[in-house]
GROMACS .gro file of C-alpha atoms in nm:
model
  410
    1UNK     CA    1   5.443   9.437  12.011
    2UNK     CA    2   5.810   9.438  11.855
    3UNK     CA    3   6.079   9.358  12.126
    4UNK     CA    4   6.436   9.416  12.152
    5UNK     CA    5   6.748   9.175  12.125
    6UNK     CA    6   6.804   9.235  12.519
    7UNK     CA    7   7.163   9.127  12.500
    8UNK     CA    8   7.257   9.487  12.355
    9UNK     CA    9   7.167   9.619  12.670
   10UNK     CA   10   7.422   9.415  12.847
   11UNK     CA   11   7.691   9.591  12.694
   12UNK     CA   12   7.860   9.789  12.991
   13UNK     CA   13   7.933  10.110  12.781
   14UNK     CA   14   7.916  10.278  12.415
   15UNK     CA   15   8.178  10.109  12.166
   16UNK     CA   16   8.544  10.265  12.257
   17UNK     CA   17   8.626  10.528  11.978
   18UNK     CA   18   8.292  10.685  11.982
   19UNK     CA   19   8.364  10.771  12.333
   20UNK     CA   20   8.702  10.901  12.259
   21UNK     CA   21   8.569  11.113  11.975
   22UNK     CA   22   8.289  11.247  12.212
   23UNK     CA   23   8.537  11.368  12.479
   24UNK     CA   24   8.756  11.488  12.182
   25UNK     CA   25   8.463  11.717  11.998
   26UNK     CA   26   8.365  11.878  12.370
   27UNK     CA   27   8.751  11.947  12.422
   28UNK     CA   28   8.780  12.151  12.084
   29UNK     CA   29   8.456  12.334  12.095
   30UNK     CA   30   8.595  12.445  12.454
   31UNK     CA   31   8.966  12.514  12.305
   32UNK     CA   32   8.911  12.578  11.926
   33UNK     CA   33   9.270  12.768  11.887
   34UNK     CA   34   9.392  12.410  12.010
   35UNK     CA   35   9.567  12.220  11.710
   36UNK     CA   36   9.460  11.828  11.829
   37UNK     CA   37   9.692  11.553  11.713
   38UNK     CA   38   9.517  11.245  11.699
   39UNK     CA   39   9.722  10.951  11.755
   40UNK     CA   40   9.444  10.713  11.874
   41UNK     CA   41   9.257  10.564  11.638
   42UNK     CA   42   9.426  10.353  11.349
   43UNK     CA   43   9.290  10.501  11.050
   44UNK     CA   44   9.566  10.600  10.812
   45UNK     CA   45   9.653  10.950  10.630
   46UNK     CA   46   9.894  10.846  10.340
   47UNK     CA   47   9.672  10.841   9.959
   48UNK     CA   48   9.593  10.531   9.797
   49UNK     CA   49   9.873  10.396   9.602
   50UNK     CA   50   9.903  10.532   9.271
   51UNK     CA   51   9.901  10.171   9.113
   52UNK     CA   52   9.566  10.117   9.328
   53UNK     CA   53   9.422  10.479   9.218
   54UNK     CA   54   9.469  10.389   8.868
   55UNK     CA   55   9.312  10.051   8.855
   56UNK     CA   56   9.005  10.235   9.052
   57UNK     CA   57   8.955  10.490   8.761
   58UNK     CA   58   8.994  10.204   8.511
   59UNK     CA   59   8.740  10.025   8.687
   60UNK     CA   60   8.486  10.283   8.724
   61UNK     CA   61   8.536  10.397   8.358
   62UNK     CA   62   8.480   9.982   8.316
   63UNK     CA   63   8.118  10.042   8.413
   64UNK     CA   64   8.068  10.320   8.176
   65UNK     CA   65   8.124  10.089   7.902
   66UNK     CA   66   7.865   9.831   7.766
   67UNK     CA   67   8.164   9.566   7.661
   68UNK     CA   68   8.315   9.597   8.021
   69UNK     CA   69   8.000   9.667   8.263
   70UNK     CA   70   8.030   9.449   8.562
   71UNK     CA   71   7.678   9.387   8.756
   72UNK     CA   72   7.684   9.159   9.059
   73UNK     CA   73   7.998   8.954   9.081
   74UNK     CA   74   8.006   8.638   9.275
   75UNK     CA   75   7.926   8.690   9.637
   76UNK     CA   76   8.221   8.517   9.785
   77UNK     CA   77   8.430   8.750   9.533
   78UNK     CA   78   8.642   8.735   9.209
   79UNK     CA   79   8.884   8.459   9.081
   80UNK     CA   80   9.102   8.664   8.950
   81UNK     CA   81   9.134   8.841   9.318
   82UNK     CA   82   9.131   8.568   9.497
   83UNK     CA   83   9.415   8.410   9.290
   84UNK     CA   84   9.646   8.705   9.301
   85UNK     CA   85   9.621   8.691   9.679
   86UNK     CA   86   9.686   8.341   9.713
   87UNK     CA   87   9.969   8.383   9.436
   88UNK     CA   88  10.153   8.671   9.566
   89UNK     CA   89  10.064   8.651   9.951
   90UNK     CA   90  10.058   8.278  10.063
   91UNK     CA   91  10.254   8.095   9.819
   92UNK     CA   92  10.582   8.282   9.930
   93UNK     CA   93  10.511   8.182  10.253
   94UNK     CA   94  10.489   7.804  10.173
   95UNK     CA   95  10.101   7.788  10.198
   96UNK     CA   96   9.899   7.648   9.972
   97UNK     CA   97   9.510   7.725   9.915
   98UNK     CA   98   9.200   7.675   9.688
   99UNK     CA   99   9.027   7.937   9.534
  100UNK     CA  100   8.720   7.772   9.729
  101UNK     CA  101   8.891   7.869  10.042
  102UNK     CA  102   8.938   8.226  10.018
  103UNK     CA  103   8.611   8.484  10.054
  104UNK     CA  104   8.659   8.834   9.976
  105UNK     CA  105   8.452   9.114  10.223
  106UNK     CA  106   8.408   9.473  10.289
  107UNK     CA  107   8.621   9.436  10.579
  108UNK     CA  108   8.809   9.258  10.876
  109UNK     CA  109   8.588   9.392  11.131
  110UNK     CA  110   8.241   9.259  10.958
  111UNK     CA  111   8.410   8.928  10.930
  112UNK     CA  112   8.494   8.896  11.272
  113UNK     CA  113   8.157   8.954  11.398
  114UNK     CA  114   7.948   8.784  11.119
  115UNK     CA  115   8.136   8.467  11.145
  116UNK     CA  116   7.949   8.372  11.435
  117UNK     CA  117   7.641   8.302  11.257
  118UNK     CA  118   7.818   7.945  11.198
  119UNK     CA  119   7.880   7.885  11.507
  120UNK     CA  120   7.614   7.748  11.776
  121UNK     CA  121   7.562   7.972  12.070
  122UNK     CA  122   7.687   7.684  12.345
  123UNK     CA  123   8.049   7.669  12.211
  124UNK     CA  124   8.300   7.828  12.495
  125UNK     CA  125   8.459   8.093  12.380
  126UNK     CA  126   8.817   8.242  12.482
  127UNK     CA  127   8.934   8.570  12.416
  128UNK     CA  128   9.277   8.745  12.532
  129UNK     CA  129   9.242   9.065  12.767
  130UNK     CA  130   9.330   9.327  12.654
  131UNK     CA  131   9.147   9.286  12.357
  132UNK     CA  132   8.974   9.459  12.031
  133UNK     CA  133   8.658   9.520  12.157
  134UNK     CA  134   8.492   9.369  11.843
  135UNK     CA  135   8.592   9.008  11.963
  136UNK     CA  136   8.411   9.060  12.297
  137UNK     CA  137   8.157   9.291  12.230
  138UNK     CA  138   7.994   9.058  11.911
  139UNK     CA  139   7.963   8.775  12.156
  140UNK     CA  140   7.745   8.972  12.370
  141UNK     CA  141   7.542   9.117  12.134
  142UNK     CA  142   7.441   8.722  11.975
  143UNK     CA  143   7.365   8.614  12.313
  144UNK     CA  144   7.665   8.425  12.442
  145UNK     CA  145   7.706   8.584  12.735
  146UNK     CA  146   7.558   8.646  13.102
  147UNK     CA  147   7.621   9.006  13.267
  148UNK     CA  148   7.953   9.163  13.324
  149UNK     CA  149   8.098   9.133  13.652
  150UNK     CA  150   8.259   9.434  13.855
  151UNK     CA  151   8.579   9.395  13.640
  152UNK     CA  152   8.372   9.398  13.313
  153UNK     CA  153   8.402   9.044  13.239
  154UNK     CA  154   8.099   8.869  13.079
  155UNK     CA  155   7.987   8.524  13.210
  156UNK     CA  156   8.046   8.269  12.956
  157UNK     CA  157   8.333   8.387  12.796
  158UNK     CA  158   8.707   8.263  12.941
  159UNK     CA  159   8.945   8.575  12.963
  160UNK     CA  160   9.301   8.536  12.886
  161UNK     CA  161   9.481   8.785  13.065
  162UNK     CA  162   9.752   8.939  12.835
  163UNK     CA  163  10.033   9.155  13.048
  164UNK     CA  164  10.396   9.232  13.097
  165UNK     CA  165  10.464   8.900  13.320
  166UNK     CA  166  10.378   8.684  12.986
  167UNK     CA  167  10.474   8.933  12.755
  168UNK     CA  168  10.153   9.007  12.656
  169UNK     CA  169  10.102   8.687  12.504
  170UNK     CA  170   9.788   8.488  12.657
  171UNK     CA  171   9.864   8.153  12.804
  172UNK     CA  172   9.683   7.841  12.704
  173UNK     CA  173   9.348   7.782  12.865
  174UNK     CA  174   9.340   7.580  13.153
  175UNK     CA  175   8.958   7.465  13.099
  176UNK     CA  176   8.849   7.334  12.736
  177UNK     CA  177   8.713   7.607  12.506
  178UNK     CA  178   8.578   7.576  12.182
  179UNK     CA  179   8.666   7.874  12.005
  180UNK     CA  180   8.997   8.099  12.085
  181UNK     CA  181   9.051   8.430  11.914
  182UNK     CA  182   9.414   8.549  11.829
  183UNK     CA  183   9.556   8.824  11.669
  184UNK     CA  184   9.900   8.929  11.601
  185UNK     CA  185  10.032   9.098  11.564
  186UNK     CA  186   9.840   9.226  11.835
  187UNK     CA  187   9.615   9.516  11.851
  188UNK     CA  188   9.608   9.686  12.101
  189UNK     CA  189   9.958   9.600  12.217
  190UNK     CA  190  10.149   9.539  11.914
  191UNK     CA  191  10.347   9.243  12.020
  192UNK     CA  192  10.406   8.953  11.785
  193UNK     CA  193  10.399   8.558  11.793
  194UNK     CA  194  10.695   8.319  11.704
  195UNK     CA  195  10.630   8.029  11.502
  196UNK     CA  196  10.663   7.827  11.863
  197UNK     CA  197  10.406   7.988  12.022
  198UNK     CA  198  10.163   7.971  11.736
  199UNK     CA  199  10.204   7.576  11.749
  200UNK     CA  200  10.134   7.581  12.102
  201UNK     CA  201   9.827   7.709  12.021
  202UNK     CA  202   9.745   7.485  11.721
  203UNK     CA  203   9.826   7.152  11.898
  204UNK     CA  204   9.556   7.291  12.184
  205UNK     CA  205   9.298   7.353  11.884
  206UNK     CA  206   9.355   7.039  11.759
  207UNK     CA  207   9.370   6.808  12.049
  208UNK     CA  208   9.040   7.004  12.237
  209UNK     CA  209   8.860   6.995  11.876
  210UNK     CA  210   8.857   7.354  11.893
  211UNK     CA  211   8.876   7.653  11.588
  212UNK     CA  212   9.113   7.960  11.610
  213UNK     CA  213   9.020   8.299  11.467
  214UNK     CA  214   9.317   8.425  11.373
  215UNK     CA  215   9.354   8.799  11.292
  216UNK     CA  216   9.606   8.868  11.104
  217UNK     CA  217   9.517   9.213  10.982
  218UNK     CA  218   9.861   9.370  11.059
  219UNK     CA  219  10.038   9.103  10.903
  220UNK     CA  220  10.213   9.326  10.628
  221UNK     CA  221  10.371   9.547  10.934
  222UNK     CA  222  10.597   9.266  11.047
  223UNK     CA  223  10.921   9.306  10.997
  224UNK     CA  224  11.106   9.039  11.143
  225UNK     CA  225  11.135   8.746  10.846
  226UNK     CA  226  11.113   8.507  11.177
  227UNK     CA  227  10.756   8.569  11.263
  228UNK     CA  228  10.489   8.403  11.078
  229UNK     CA  229  10.218   8.595  10.865
  230UNK     CA  230   9.978   8.347  10.880
  231UNK     CA  231   9.870   8.073  11.110
  232UNK     CA  232   9.885   7.891  10.813
  233UNK     CA  233  10.247   7.875  10.844
  234UNK     CA  234  10.220   7.636  11.136
  235UNK     CA  235  10.161   7.248  11.095
  236UNK     CA  236   9.825   7.142  11.143
  237UNK     CA  237   9.627   7.483  11.121
  238UNK     CA  238   9.437   7.438  10.812
  239UNK     CA  239   9.255   7.165  11.032
  240UNK     CA  240   9.169   7.429  11.295
  241UNK     CA  241   9.195   7.792  11.190
  242UNK     CA  242   9.000   8.058  11.028
  243UNK     CA  243   9.236   8.353  10.914
  244UNK     CA  244   9.104   8.754  10.870
  245UNK     CA  245   9.291   8.957  10.694
  246UNK     CA  246   9.193   9.312  10.620
  247UNK     CA  247   9.324   9.568  10.300
  248UNK     CA  248   9.277   9.883  10.590
  249UNK     CA  249   9.627   9.922  10.715
  250UNK     CA  250   9.773   9.678  10.433
  251UNK     CA  251   9.648   9.906  10.150
  252UNK     CA  252   9.495  10.231  10.320
  253UNK     CA  253   9.170  10.087  10.258
  254UNK     CA  254   9.016  10.207  10.551
  255UNK     CA  255   8.766  10.437  10.354
  256UNK     CA  256   8.714  10.188  10.046
  257UNK     CA  257   8.651   9.869  10.250
  258UNK     CA  258   8.783   9.512  10.163
  259UNK     CA  259   8.907   9.230  10.371
  260UNK     CA  260   8.906   8.866  10.319
  261UNK     CA  261   8.862   8.486  10.539
  262UNK     CA  262   9.024   8.231  10.494
  263UNK     CA  263   8.826   7.910  10.570
  264UNK     CA  264   8.994   7.559  10.473
  265UNK     CA  265   8.743   7.304  10.428
  266UNK     CA  266   8.928   7.100  10.702
  267UNK     CA  267   8.820   7.297  10.921
  268UNK     CA  268   8.479   7.108  11.048
  269UNK     CA  269   8.247   7.159  11.351
  270UNK     CA  270   7.986   6.898  11.478
  271UNK     CA  271   7.621   6.915  11.428
  272UNK     CA  272   7.362   6.868  11.709
  273UNK     CA  273   7.350   6.500  11.657
  274UNK     CA  274   7.739   6.457  11.622
  275UNK     CA  275   7.807   6.473  11.282
  276UNK     CA  276   8.146   6.619  11.100
  277UNK     CA  277   8.063   6.932  10.897
  278UNK     CA  278   8.249   7.163  10.719
  279UNK     CA  279   8.276   7.504  10.816
  280UNK     CA  280   8.390   7.613  10.467
  281UNK     CA  281   8.019   7.510  10.319
  282UNK     CA  282   7.834   7.697  10.609
  283UNK     CA  283   8.045   8.016  10.540
  284UNK     CA  284   7.976   7.986  10.171
  285UNK     CA  285   7.638   7.944  10.236
  286UNK     CA  286   7.598   8.247  10.492
  287UNK     CA  287   7.800   8.468  10.219
  288UNK     CA  288   7.588   8.412   9.953
  289UNK     CA  289   7.275   8.423  10.131
  290UNK     CA  290   7.344   8.761  10.363
  291UNK     CA  291   7.615   8.946  10.107
  292UNK     CA  292   7.615   9.078   9.747
  293UNK     CA  293   8.012   9.113   9.733
  294UNK     CA  294   8.234   9.379   9.731
  295UNK     CA  295   8.174   9.605   9.453
  296UNK     CA  296   8.392   9.549   9.110
  297UNK     CA  297   8.604   9.882   9.151
  298UNK     CA  298   8.710   9.786   9.510
  299UNK     CA  299   8.788   9.432   9.386
  300UNK     CA  300   9.015   9.570   9.101
  301UNK     CA  301   9.161   9.844   9.302
  302UNK     CA  302   9.252   9.572   9.595
  303UNK     CA  303   9.394   9.344   9.302
  304UNK     CA  304   9.636   9.614   9.198
  305UNK     CA  305   9.807   9.615   9.553
  306UNK     CA  306   9.944   9.278   9.433
  307UNK     CA  307  10.071   9.409   9.090
  308UNK     CA  308  10.490   9.427   9.088
  309UNK     CA  309  10.390   9.840   9.103
  310UNK     CA  310  10.140   9.814   9.380
  311UNK     CA  311  10.352   9.580   9.550
  312UNK     CA  312  10.646   9.784   9.578
  313UNK     CA  313  10.447  10.117   9.662
  314UNK     CA  314  10.240   9.953   9.909
  315UNK     CA  315  10.526   9.845  10.080
  316UNK     CA  316  10.703  10.245  10.089
  317UNK     CA  317  10.386  10.366  10.245
  318UNK     CA  318  10.392  10.096  10.526
  319UNK     CA  319  10.782  10.159  10.573
  320UNK     CA  320  10.611  10.548  10.644
  321UNK     CA  321  10.410  10.472  10.914
  322UNK     CA  322  10.685  10.201  11.041
  323UNK     CA  323  10.912  10.527  11.085
  324UNK     CA  324  10.650  10.671  11.259
  325UNK     CA  325  10.622  10.391  11.502
  326UNK     CA  326  10.984  10.411  11.553
  327UNK     CA  327  10.963  10.818  11.629
  328UNK     CA  328  10.689  10.738  11.881
  329UNK     CA  329  10.874  10.448  12.055
  330UNK     CA  330  11.225  10.605  12.072
  331UNK     CA  331  11.078  10.930  12.167
  332UNK     CA  332  10.878  10.795  12.473
  333UNK     CA  333  11.170  10.581  12.606
  334UNK     CA  334  11.377  10.884  12.602
  335UNK     CA  335  11.069  11.021  12.814
  336UNK     CA  336  11.129  10.732  13.033
  337UNK     CA  337  10.831  10.568  12.958
  338UNK     CA  338  10.832  10.197  12.912
  339UNK     CA  339  10.675  10.092  12.648
  340UNK     CA  340  10.614   9.790  12.393
  341UNK     CA  341  10.520   9.711  12.046
  342UNK     CA  342  10.576   9.951  11.724
  343UNK     CA  343  10.874   9.729  11.575
  344UNK     CA  344  10.617   9.414  11.385
  345UNK     CA  345  10.348   9.686  11.440
  346UNK     CA  346  10.203  10.007  11.420
  347UNK     CA  347  10.094  10.059  11.756
  348UNK     CA  348  10.270  10.134  12.030
  349UNK     CA  349  10.177   9.987  12.413
  350UNK     CA  350  10.281  10.239  12.659
  351UNK     CA  351  10.297  10.197  13.041
  352UNK     CA  352  10.079  10.503  13.191
  353UNK     CA  353  10.338  10.725  13.409
  354UNK     CA  354  10.335  10.763  13.801
  355UNK     CA  355  10.018  10.467  13.809
  356UNK     CA  356   9.779  10.678  13.627
  357UNK     CA  357   9.458  10.542  13.516
  358UNK     CA  358   9.415  10.485  13.145
  359UNK     CA  359   9.171  10.750  13.082
  360UNK     CA  360   9.298  10.992  13.302
  361UNK     CA  361   9.615  10.982  13.109
  362UNK     CA  362   9.403  11.027  12.806
  363UNK     CA  363   9.256  11.351  12.955
  364UNK     CA  364   9.610  11.489  13.057
  365UNK     CA  365   9.747  11.392  12.677
  366UNK     CA  366   9.452  11.573  12.584
  367UNK     CA  367   9.417  11.878  12.807
  368UNK     CA  368   9.780  11.930  12.819
  369UNK     CA  369   9.949  11.817  12.524
  370UNK     CA  370   9.654  11.852  12.277
  371UNK     CA  371   9.722  11.488  12.163
  372UNK     CA  372   9.432  11.185  12.133
  373UNK     CA  373   9.563  10.870  12.181
  374UNK     CA  374   9.377  10.511  12.317
  375UNK     CA  375   9.328  10.456  12.692
  376UNK     CA  376   9.426  10.064  12.742
  377UNK     CA  377   9.118  10.000  12.925
  378UNK     CA  378   8.903  10.046  12.622
  379UNK     CA  379   9.066   9.734  12.559
  380UNK     CA  380   8.963   9.548  12.832
  381UNK     CA  381   9.044   9.463  13.240
  382UNK     CA  382   9.383   9.430  13.182
  383UNK     CA  383   9.464   9.683  12.983
  384UNK     CA  384   9.398   9.953  13.258
  385UNK     CA  385   9.711  10.127  13.351
  386UNK     CA  386   9.826  10.111  12.968
  387UNK     CA  387   9.792  10.368  12.720
  388UNK     CA  388   9.830  10.284  12.281
  389UNK     CA  389   9.933  10.519  12.035
  390UNK     CA  390   9.913  10.482  11.648
  391UNK     CA  391  10.192  10.538  11.405
  392UNK     CA  392   9.903  10.622  11.120
  393UNK     CA  393   9.986  11.003  11.105
  394UNK     CA  394  10.159  11.258  10.962
  395UNK     CA  395  10.484  11.248  10.970
  396UNK     CA  396  10.538  11.639  11.111
  397UNK     CA  397  10.207  11.553  11.317
  398UNK     CA  398  10.405  11.285  11.505
  399UNK     CA  399  10.726  11.437  11.526
  400UNK     CA  400  10.539  11.729  11.697
  401UNK     CA  401  10.304  11.515  11.944
  402UNK     CA  402  10.630  11.322  12.030
  403UNK     CA  403  10.778  11.655  12.160
  404UNK     CA  404  10.514  11.778  12.321
  405UNK     CA  405  10.506  11.440  12.532
  406UNK     CA  406  10.859  11.417  12.575
  407UNK     CA  407  10.827  11.812  12.731
  408UNK     CA  408  10.503  11.733  12.947
  409UNK     CA  409  10.628  11.446  13.097
  410UNK     CA  410  11.016  11.554  13.198
   0.00000   0.00000   0.00000
């Protein structure tokens, strides 16, 4: 008899965004004339940059010729893409990486889940709360946890509350942990961490032989030059940190799919017999066994992001979204709403007015304003009483949504 993975049954509910989609579909079916504006899931709306589109087309044309046809590529990505990323995105930060330390993938969501393949189940994991749900749920799925308690915390995971009191930046664990998830700029709160703050985490990881999973999917939205874009800007991080990056928001690749993982050769763990082993070698083995690589046209398009023309064009797109963030943030403040983020990140994290629950506020905005956001409680217990709005919308819709919310809350 085939048996299921019972760990999936521990998950408290469906994944957050499909539940949002279900409620919106039900509302739209009952109110077909309503113009619903979506500022919930962080999906981009601007077209791909012209330089990226040209590279995409050229790569597809290559596949139509004998001389330039490309079949299977290297599972870990083409060197010409990896080296372009290192030169354009890391070296200006003072970070030197080897080609062999970067792996091209089909997106950081998959990477954040798949990286668990090379870590033993008895590692103690620490994650922030609120948090990107993938971190929590994938650890449940692989069997690292027990059941969830009444708050929604799973036994076996160390949760680090992020709230107004600590500026939405978690405090160092009071107990020893082996794996630490950090995301800056943060999803969902939009907060960022200074070099001094990140140095505390790197020092903790090195002192406790722990590994940091650093999600830098939104680094391109940082506007303050004093804020680090990579964990490797911090001394000692190449000994203890694995970094994830995404083209989804940086270059509008949500429907194209491309990401990357950096696994420095210096990051090591121990075998069951106490021997040291490089996680880089394990990730290479995992990648070449379970993945055939991102497609040739996608990687050519990704490389165009780092061309002089592509870099400039993508910066303009990011600036467009950050202007949306400013409009949302300032509009909410005019309506008397307490909000965070939206300065170095495309997300605005607001406090629900009148002590409303996150889902009650979701229903209020949907039914009374026809605006969709994301309930903070969907990101964890500490997100209760908060709400996330995304800047990834069309300008006219963003302006209209803000005006609707202001009118409703005044």
